[in-house]
Coordinates of C-alpha atoms in Angstrom, one line a residue:
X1000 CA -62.5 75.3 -1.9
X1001 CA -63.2 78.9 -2.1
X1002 CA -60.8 80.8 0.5
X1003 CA -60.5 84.3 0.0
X1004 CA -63.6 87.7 0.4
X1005 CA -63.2 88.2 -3.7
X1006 CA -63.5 84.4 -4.5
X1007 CA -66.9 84.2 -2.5
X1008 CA -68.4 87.3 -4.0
X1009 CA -67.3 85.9 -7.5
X1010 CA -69.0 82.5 -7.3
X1011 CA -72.2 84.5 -5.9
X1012 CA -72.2 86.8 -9.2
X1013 CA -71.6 83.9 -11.4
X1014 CA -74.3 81.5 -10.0
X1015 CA -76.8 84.8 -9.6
X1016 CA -76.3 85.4 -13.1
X1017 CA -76.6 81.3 -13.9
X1018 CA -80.0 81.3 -12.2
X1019 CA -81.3 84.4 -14.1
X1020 CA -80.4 82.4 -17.0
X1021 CA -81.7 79.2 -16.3
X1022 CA -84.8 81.0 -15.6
X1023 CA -85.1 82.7 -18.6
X1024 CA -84.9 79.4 -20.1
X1025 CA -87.7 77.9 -17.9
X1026 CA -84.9 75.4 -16.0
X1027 CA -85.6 75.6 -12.5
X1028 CA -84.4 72.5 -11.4
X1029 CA -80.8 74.1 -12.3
X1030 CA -82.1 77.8 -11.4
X1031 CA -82.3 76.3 -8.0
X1032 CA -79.1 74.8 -7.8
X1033 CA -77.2 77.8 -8.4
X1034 CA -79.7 79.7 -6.1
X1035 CA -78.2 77.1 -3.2
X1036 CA -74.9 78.1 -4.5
X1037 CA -75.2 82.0 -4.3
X1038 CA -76.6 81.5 -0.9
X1039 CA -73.7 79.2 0.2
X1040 CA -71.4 82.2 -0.9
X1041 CA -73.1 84.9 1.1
X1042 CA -73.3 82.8 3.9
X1043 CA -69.6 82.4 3.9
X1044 CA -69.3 86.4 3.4
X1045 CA -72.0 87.2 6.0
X1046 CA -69.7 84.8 8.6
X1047 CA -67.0 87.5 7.9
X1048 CA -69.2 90.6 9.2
X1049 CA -68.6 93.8 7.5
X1050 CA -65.3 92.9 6.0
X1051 CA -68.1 90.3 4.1
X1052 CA -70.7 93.5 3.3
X1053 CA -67.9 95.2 1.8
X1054 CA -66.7 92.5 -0.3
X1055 CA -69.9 91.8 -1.6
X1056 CA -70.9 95.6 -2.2
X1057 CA -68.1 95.9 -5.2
X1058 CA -71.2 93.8 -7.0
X1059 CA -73.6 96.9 -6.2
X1060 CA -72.1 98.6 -9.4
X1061 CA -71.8 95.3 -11.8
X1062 CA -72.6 95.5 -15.1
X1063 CA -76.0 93.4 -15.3
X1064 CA -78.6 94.4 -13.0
X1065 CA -79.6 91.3 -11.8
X1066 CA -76.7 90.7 -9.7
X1067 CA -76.3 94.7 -8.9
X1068 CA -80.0 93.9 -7.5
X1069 CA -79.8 91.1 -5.6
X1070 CA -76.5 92.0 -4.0
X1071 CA -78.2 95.6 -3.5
X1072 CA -81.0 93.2 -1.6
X1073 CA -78.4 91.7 0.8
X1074 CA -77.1 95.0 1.5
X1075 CA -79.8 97.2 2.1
X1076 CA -79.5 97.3 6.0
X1077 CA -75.5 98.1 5.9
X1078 CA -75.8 100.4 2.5
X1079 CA -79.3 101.4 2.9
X1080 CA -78.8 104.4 0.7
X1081 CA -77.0 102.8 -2.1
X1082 CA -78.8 99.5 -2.5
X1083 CA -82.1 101.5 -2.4
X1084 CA -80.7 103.4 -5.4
X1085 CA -79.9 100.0 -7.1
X1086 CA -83.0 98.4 -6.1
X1087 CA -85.0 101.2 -7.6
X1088 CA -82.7 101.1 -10.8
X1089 CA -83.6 97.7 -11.2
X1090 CA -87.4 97.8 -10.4
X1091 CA -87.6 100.2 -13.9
X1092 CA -85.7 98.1 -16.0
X1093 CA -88.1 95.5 -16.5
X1094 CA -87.3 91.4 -16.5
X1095 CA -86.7 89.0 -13.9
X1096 CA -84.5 91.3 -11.4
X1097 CA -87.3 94.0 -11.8
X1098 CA -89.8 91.7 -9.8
X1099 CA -87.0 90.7 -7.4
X1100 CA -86.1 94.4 -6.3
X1101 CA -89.7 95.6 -6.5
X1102 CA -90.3 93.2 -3.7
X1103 CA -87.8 93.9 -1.7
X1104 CA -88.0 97.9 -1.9
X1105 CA -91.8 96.7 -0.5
X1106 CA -90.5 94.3 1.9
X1107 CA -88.2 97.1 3.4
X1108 CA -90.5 99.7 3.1
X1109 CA -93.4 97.7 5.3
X1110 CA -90.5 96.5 7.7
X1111 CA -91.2 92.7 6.9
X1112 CA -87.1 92.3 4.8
X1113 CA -85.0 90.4 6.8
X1114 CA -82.0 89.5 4.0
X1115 CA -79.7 90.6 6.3
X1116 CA -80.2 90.3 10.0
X1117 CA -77.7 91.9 12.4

């Protein structure tokens, strides 16, 4: 079981970065299953309030930008700033997180994101 703020924003890099992969290789049966992963860890971090945020915004500066940009997704209503800069990074880059932070940069800018309610 995964107890401790680091250990939860591990297993979210690692099963984004598993379902960037599986994508890339057209498996979305297990693209999915890590998606329901990730989203189990944020949950757990979002049920610690900020001390959860700030965990999770250590990934904002990861090496790959596909988990810089969906973390930067979750965080862009407590780190607007920063995880615009990310997202924006990331829409340039090209590939599968490109798309992602494109739409969420559009979903934030027409006041329909909701990745992060208070």
């Amino acid at each position: 079981m995964v107890t401790t703020l680091e250990e939860l924003v591990e297993q979210f890099a690692l099963n984004v970065a598993a379902q960037t992969d599986a994508i890339r290789r057209g498996d979305a049966r297990t693209g999915n299953r890590h998606a329901r992963q990730y989203t189990a860890a944020l949950q757990q971090l979002r049920a610690q309030g900020d001390a959860g945020r700030e965990a999770l915004a250590v990934l904002l500066t990861h090496p790959r930008t596909d988990i810089r940009a969906m973390a930067a997704g979750f965080l862009l209503r407590y780190r607007t700033a920063e995880a615009k800069a990310v997202l924006e990074a990331a829409a340039t880059e090209g590939g599968i997180g490109a798309l992602g932070a494109i739409m969420t940069l559009r979903h934030w800018q027409n006041g329909t994101w909701a990745l992060d309610p208070e």
